[in-house]
Short mmCIF file of C-alpha atoms in Angstrom, two decimals:
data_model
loop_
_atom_site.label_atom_id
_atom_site.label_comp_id
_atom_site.label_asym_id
_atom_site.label_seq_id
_atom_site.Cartn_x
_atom_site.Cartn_y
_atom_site.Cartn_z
CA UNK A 1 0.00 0.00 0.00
CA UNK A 2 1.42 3.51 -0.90
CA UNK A 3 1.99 5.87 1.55
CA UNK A 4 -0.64 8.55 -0.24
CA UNK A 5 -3.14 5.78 0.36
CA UNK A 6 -2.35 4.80 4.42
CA UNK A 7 -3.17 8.35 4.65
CA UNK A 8 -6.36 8.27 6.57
CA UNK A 9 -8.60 11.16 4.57
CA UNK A 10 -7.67 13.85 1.89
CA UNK A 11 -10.15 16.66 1.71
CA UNK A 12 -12.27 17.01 -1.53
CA UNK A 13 -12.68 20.26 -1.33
CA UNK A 14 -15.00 20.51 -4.36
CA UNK A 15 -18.19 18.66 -2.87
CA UNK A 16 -17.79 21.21 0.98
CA UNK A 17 -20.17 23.77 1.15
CA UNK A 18 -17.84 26.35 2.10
CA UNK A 19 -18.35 29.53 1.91
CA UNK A 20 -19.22 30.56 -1.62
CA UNK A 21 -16.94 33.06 -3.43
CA UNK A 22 -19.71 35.24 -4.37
CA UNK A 23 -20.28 35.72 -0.29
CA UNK A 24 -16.97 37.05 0.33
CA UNK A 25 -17.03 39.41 -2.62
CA UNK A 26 -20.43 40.73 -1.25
CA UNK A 27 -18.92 41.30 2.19
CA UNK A 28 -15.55 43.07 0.35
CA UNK A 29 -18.14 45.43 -1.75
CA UNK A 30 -19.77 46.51 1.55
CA UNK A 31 -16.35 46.89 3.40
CA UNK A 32 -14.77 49.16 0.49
CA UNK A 33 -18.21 51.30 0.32
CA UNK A 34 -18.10 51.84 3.75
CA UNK A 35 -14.36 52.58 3.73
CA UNK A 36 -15.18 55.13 1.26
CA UNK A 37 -18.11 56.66 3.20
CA UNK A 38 -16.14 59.90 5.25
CA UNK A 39 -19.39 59.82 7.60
CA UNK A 40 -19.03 55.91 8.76
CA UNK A 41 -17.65 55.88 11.95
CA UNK A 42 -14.18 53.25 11.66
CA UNK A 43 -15.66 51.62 14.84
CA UNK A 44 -18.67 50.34 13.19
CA UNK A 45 -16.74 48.90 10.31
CA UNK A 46 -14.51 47.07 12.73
CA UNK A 47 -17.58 46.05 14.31
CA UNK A 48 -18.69 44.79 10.82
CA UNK A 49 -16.04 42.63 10.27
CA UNK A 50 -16.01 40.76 13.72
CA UNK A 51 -19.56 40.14 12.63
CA UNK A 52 -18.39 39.10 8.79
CA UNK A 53 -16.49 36.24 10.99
CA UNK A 54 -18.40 35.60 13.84
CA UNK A 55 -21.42 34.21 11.01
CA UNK A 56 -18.43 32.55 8.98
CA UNK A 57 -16.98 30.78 11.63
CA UNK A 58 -20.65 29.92 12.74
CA UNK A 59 -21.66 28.65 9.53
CA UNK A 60 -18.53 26.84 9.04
CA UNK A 61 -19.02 24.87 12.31
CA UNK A 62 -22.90 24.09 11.29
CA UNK A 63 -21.44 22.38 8.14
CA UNK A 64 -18.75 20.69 9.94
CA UNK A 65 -21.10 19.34 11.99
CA UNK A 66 -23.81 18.35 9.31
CA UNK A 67 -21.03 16.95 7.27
CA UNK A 68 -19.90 14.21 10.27
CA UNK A 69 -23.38 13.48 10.62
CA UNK A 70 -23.15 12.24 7.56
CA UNK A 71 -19.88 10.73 7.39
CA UNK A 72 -20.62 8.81 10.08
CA UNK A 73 -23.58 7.56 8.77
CA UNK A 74 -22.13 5.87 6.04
CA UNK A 75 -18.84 4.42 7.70
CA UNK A 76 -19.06 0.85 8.09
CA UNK A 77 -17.69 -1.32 10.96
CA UNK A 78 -14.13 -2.33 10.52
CA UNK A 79 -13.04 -5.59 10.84
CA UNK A 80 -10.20 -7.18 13.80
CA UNK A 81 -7.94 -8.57 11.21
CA UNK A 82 -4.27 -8.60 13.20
CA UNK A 83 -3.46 -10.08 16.50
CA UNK A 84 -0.82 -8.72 19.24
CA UNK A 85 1.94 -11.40 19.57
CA UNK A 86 2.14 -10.71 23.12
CA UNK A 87 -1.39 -9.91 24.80
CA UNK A 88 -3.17 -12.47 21.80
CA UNK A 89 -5.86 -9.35 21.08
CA UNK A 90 -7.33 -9.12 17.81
CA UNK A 91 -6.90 -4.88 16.76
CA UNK A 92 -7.72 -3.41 13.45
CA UNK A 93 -4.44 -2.78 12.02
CA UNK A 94 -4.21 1.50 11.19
CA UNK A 95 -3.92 0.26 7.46
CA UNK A 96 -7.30 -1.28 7.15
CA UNK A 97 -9.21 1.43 9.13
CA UNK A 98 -7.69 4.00 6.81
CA UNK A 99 -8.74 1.38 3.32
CA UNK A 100 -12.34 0.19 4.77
CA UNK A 101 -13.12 4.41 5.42
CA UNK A 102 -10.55 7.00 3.94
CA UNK A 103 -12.82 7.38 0.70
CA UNK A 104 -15.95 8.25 2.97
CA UNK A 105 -13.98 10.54 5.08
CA UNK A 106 -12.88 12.52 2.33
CA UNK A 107 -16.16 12.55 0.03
CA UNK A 108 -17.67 14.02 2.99
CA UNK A 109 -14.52 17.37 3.19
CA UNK A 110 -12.39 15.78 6.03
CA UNK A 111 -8.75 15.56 6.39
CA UNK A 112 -6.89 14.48 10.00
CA UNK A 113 -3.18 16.03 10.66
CA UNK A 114 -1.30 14.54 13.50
CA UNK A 115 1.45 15.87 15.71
CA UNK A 116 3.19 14.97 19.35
CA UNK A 117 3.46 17.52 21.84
CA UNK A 118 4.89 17.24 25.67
CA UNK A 119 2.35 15.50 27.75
CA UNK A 120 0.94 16.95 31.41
CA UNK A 121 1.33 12.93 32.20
CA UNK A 122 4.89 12.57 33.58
CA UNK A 123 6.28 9.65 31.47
CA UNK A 124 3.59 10.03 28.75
CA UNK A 125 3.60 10.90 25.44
CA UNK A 126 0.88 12.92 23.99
CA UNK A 127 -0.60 12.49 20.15
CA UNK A 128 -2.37 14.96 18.98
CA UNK A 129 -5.32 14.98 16.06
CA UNK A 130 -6.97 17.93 13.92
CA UNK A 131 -9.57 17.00 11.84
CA UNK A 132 -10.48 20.06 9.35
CA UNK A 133 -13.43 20.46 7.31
CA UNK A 134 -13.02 22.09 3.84
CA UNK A 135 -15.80 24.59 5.08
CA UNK A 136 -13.28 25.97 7.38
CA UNK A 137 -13.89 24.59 10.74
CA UNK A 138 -11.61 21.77 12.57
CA UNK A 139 -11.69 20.36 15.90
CA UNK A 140 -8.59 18.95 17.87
CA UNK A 141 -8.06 16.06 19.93
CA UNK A 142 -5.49 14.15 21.54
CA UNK A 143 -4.45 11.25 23.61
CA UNK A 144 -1.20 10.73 26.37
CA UNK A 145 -0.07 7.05 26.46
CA UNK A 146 3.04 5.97 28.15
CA UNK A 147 6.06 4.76 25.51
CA UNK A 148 4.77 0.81 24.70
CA UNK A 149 8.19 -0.31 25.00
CA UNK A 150 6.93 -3.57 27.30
CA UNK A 151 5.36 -6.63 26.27
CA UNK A 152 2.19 -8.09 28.51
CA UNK A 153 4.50 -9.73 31.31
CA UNK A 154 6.23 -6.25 31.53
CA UNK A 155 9.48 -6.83 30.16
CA UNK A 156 10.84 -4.67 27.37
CA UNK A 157 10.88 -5.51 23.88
CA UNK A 158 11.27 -2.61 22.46
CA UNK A 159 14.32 0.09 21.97
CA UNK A 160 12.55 3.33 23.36
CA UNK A 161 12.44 4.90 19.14
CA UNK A 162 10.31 1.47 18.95
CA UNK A 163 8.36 1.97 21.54
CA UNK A 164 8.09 5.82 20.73
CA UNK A 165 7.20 4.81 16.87
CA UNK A 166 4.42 2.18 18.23
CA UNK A 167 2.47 4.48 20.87
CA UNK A 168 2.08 7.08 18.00
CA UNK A 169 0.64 4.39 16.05
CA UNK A 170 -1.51 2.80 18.69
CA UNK A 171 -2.85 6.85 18.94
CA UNK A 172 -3.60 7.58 15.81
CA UNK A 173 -6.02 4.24 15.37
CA UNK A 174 -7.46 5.19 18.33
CA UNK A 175 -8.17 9.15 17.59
CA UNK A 176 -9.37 8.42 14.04
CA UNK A 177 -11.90 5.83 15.25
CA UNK A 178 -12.75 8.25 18.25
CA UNK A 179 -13.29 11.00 16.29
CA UNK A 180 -15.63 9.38 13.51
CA UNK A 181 -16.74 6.75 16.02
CA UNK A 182 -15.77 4.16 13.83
CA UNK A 183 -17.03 0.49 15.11
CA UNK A 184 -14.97 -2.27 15.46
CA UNK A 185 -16.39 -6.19 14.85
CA UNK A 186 -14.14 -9.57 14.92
CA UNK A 187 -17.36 -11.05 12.27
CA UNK A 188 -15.67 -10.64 8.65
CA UNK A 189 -19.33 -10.74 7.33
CA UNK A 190 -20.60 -7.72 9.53
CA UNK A 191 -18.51 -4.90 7.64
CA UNK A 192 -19.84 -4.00 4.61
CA UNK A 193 -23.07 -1.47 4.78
CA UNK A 194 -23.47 -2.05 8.68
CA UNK A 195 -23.12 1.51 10.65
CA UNK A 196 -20.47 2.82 13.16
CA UNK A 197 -22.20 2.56 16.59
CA UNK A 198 -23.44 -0.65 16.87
CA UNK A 199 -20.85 -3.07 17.92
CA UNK A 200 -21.31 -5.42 20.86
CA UNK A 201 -18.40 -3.39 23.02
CA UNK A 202 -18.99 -1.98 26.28
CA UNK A 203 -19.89 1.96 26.32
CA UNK A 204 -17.97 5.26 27.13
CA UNK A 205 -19.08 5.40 30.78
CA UNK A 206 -18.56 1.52 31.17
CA UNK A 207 -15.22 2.08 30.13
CA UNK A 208 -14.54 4.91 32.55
CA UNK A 209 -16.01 2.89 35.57
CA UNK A 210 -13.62 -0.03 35.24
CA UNK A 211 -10.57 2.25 34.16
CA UNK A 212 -11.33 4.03 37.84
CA UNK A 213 -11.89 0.38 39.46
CA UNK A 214 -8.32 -1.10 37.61
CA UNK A 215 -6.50 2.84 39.03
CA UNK A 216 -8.13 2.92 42.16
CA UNK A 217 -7.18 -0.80 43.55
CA UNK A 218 -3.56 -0.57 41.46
CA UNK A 219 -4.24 -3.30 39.28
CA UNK A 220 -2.70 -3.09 35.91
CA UNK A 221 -4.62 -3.68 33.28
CA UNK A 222 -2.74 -6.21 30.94
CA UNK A 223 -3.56 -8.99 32.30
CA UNK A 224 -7.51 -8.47 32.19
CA UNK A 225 -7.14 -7.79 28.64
CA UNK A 226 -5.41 -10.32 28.07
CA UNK A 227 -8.15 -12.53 29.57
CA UNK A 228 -10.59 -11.16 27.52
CA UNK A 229 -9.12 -11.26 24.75
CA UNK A 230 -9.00 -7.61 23.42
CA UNK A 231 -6.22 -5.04 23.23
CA UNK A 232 -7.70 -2.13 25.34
CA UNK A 233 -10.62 -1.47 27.82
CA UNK A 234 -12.76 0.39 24.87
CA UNK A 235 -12.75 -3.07 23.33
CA UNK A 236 -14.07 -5.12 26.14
CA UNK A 237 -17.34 -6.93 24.79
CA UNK A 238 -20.80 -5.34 26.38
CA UNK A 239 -22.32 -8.72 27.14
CA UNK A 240 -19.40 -9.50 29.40
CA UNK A 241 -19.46 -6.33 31.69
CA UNK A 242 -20.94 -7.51 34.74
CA UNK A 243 -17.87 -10.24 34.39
CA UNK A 244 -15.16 -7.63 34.20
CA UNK A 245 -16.20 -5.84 36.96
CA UNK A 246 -16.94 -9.13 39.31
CA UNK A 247 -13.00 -10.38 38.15
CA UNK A 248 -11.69 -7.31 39.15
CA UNK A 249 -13.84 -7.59 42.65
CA UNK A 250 -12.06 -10.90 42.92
CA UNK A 251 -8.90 -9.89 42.15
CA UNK A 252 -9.32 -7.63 44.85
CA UNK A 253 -10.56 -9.87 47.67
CA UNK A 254 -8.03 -12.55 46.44
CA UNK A 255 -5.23 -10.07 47.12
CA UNK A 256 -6.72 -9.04 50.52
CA UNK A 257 -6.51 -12.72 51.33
CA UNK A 258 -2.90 -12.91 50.80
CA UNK A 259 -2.18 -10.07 52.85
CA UNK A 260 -4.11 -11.57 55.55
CA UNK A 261 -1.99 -14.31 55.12
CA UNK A 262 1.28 -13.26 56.01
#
């Protein structure tokens, strides 16, 4: 696969409604009339313009908006076709999210730019993500994971360029599938046509209870997803929630045991 297409979306500018040429020739006519007029007070044509883009940012954000409405409409679920060597997780590989929904990204005005920046997380890295519509509005997003320079038993096996190299990859699948909500499925016959959203994996809040339940009792997480079979918490199935949060219960009381013991 070339690099031009592992690029996740290109914009096609030519099917946005941005803002039509013909506006901003209207609002330049009215500027240079008034600029002309000795009797308009320079205030109120300052005033004017912070109006001209107050509405243009406005309406650029409405058609950002309609336009991932949209998107996301048509963006089908993409399927779990690698495995982690270490953890046994099936992930969607950055390469097939980016070939199963770059062309609907971009028929709908989208492009994503990434970048790193230093992360508020000591040890962390943070990826950042700006996805721009061709109407002019973007939002930005971003994600701190520690270098993945260990495998699931903890030891490295990675250099710390590889690990760098592989957290910016694990954050950009992530961000493009959080941004357009982009379903995952491990059935290689639910893909085509079938809409983001409806997976069988556990919701947003779910997710945040048991990431507070795995922080608050110290238990690191690789070895539950590793049970489960899936490479992060987002992935854990929905019909197997109650069973997350009683293994981590008896991981708990299991470890209170021991202490007891000594």
């Amino acid at each position: 696969m070339t690099a031009a297409r592992q690029e996740i979306a290109v914009a096609d500018i030519a099917h946005v409604p941005a803002a039509q040429p013909a506006e901003g020739a209207a609002v330049l006519s009215i500027i240079e009339r008034m600029a002309r007029d000795p009797n308009i007070d320079p205030d109120r044509v300052e005033r004017f313009l912070v109006m001209a883009r107050e509405d243009r940012a406005e309406r650029a954000r409405i058609a950002f908006n309609a336009a991932m409405s949209a998107c996301q409409a048509e963006l089908p679920r993409v399927l779990r076709d690698a495995r982690n060597s270490h953890s046994g997780a099936s992930y969607a590989r950055l390469e097939s999210i980016a070939k199963a929904t770059a062309p609907i990204i971009a028929r709908h005005g989208f492009s994503l730019s990434f970048d790193t920046e230093p992360s508020p997380i000591q040890g962390n890295l943070r990826v950042t993500c700006t996805c721009a519509h061709g109407a002019g509005h973007e939002r930005a997003y971003h994600l701190d994971l520690p270098p993945d320079t260990a495998g699931a038993q903890g030891k490295a096996n990675k250099t710390p360029i590889q690990g760098i190299g592989s957290t910016i990859t694990y954050a950009r699948r992530y961000l493009v599938m959080q941004v357009f909500n982009i379903a995952l499925t491990n059935d290689p016959h639910d893909t085509d046509g079938a809409p983001a959203g409806g997976d069988d994996v556990i919701s947003d809040e779910q997710a945040e209870q048991i990431r507070k339940q795995l922080t608050e009792h110290k238990i690191p997480p690789d070895r539950l997803l590793r049970f489960f079979g899936v490479e992060s918490v987002p992935d854990l199935p929905a019909n197997r929630f109650d069973e997350v949060l009683a293994s981590i219960k008896t991981t708990v009381a299991n470890r209170a045991r021991q202490q007891e013991g000594r």
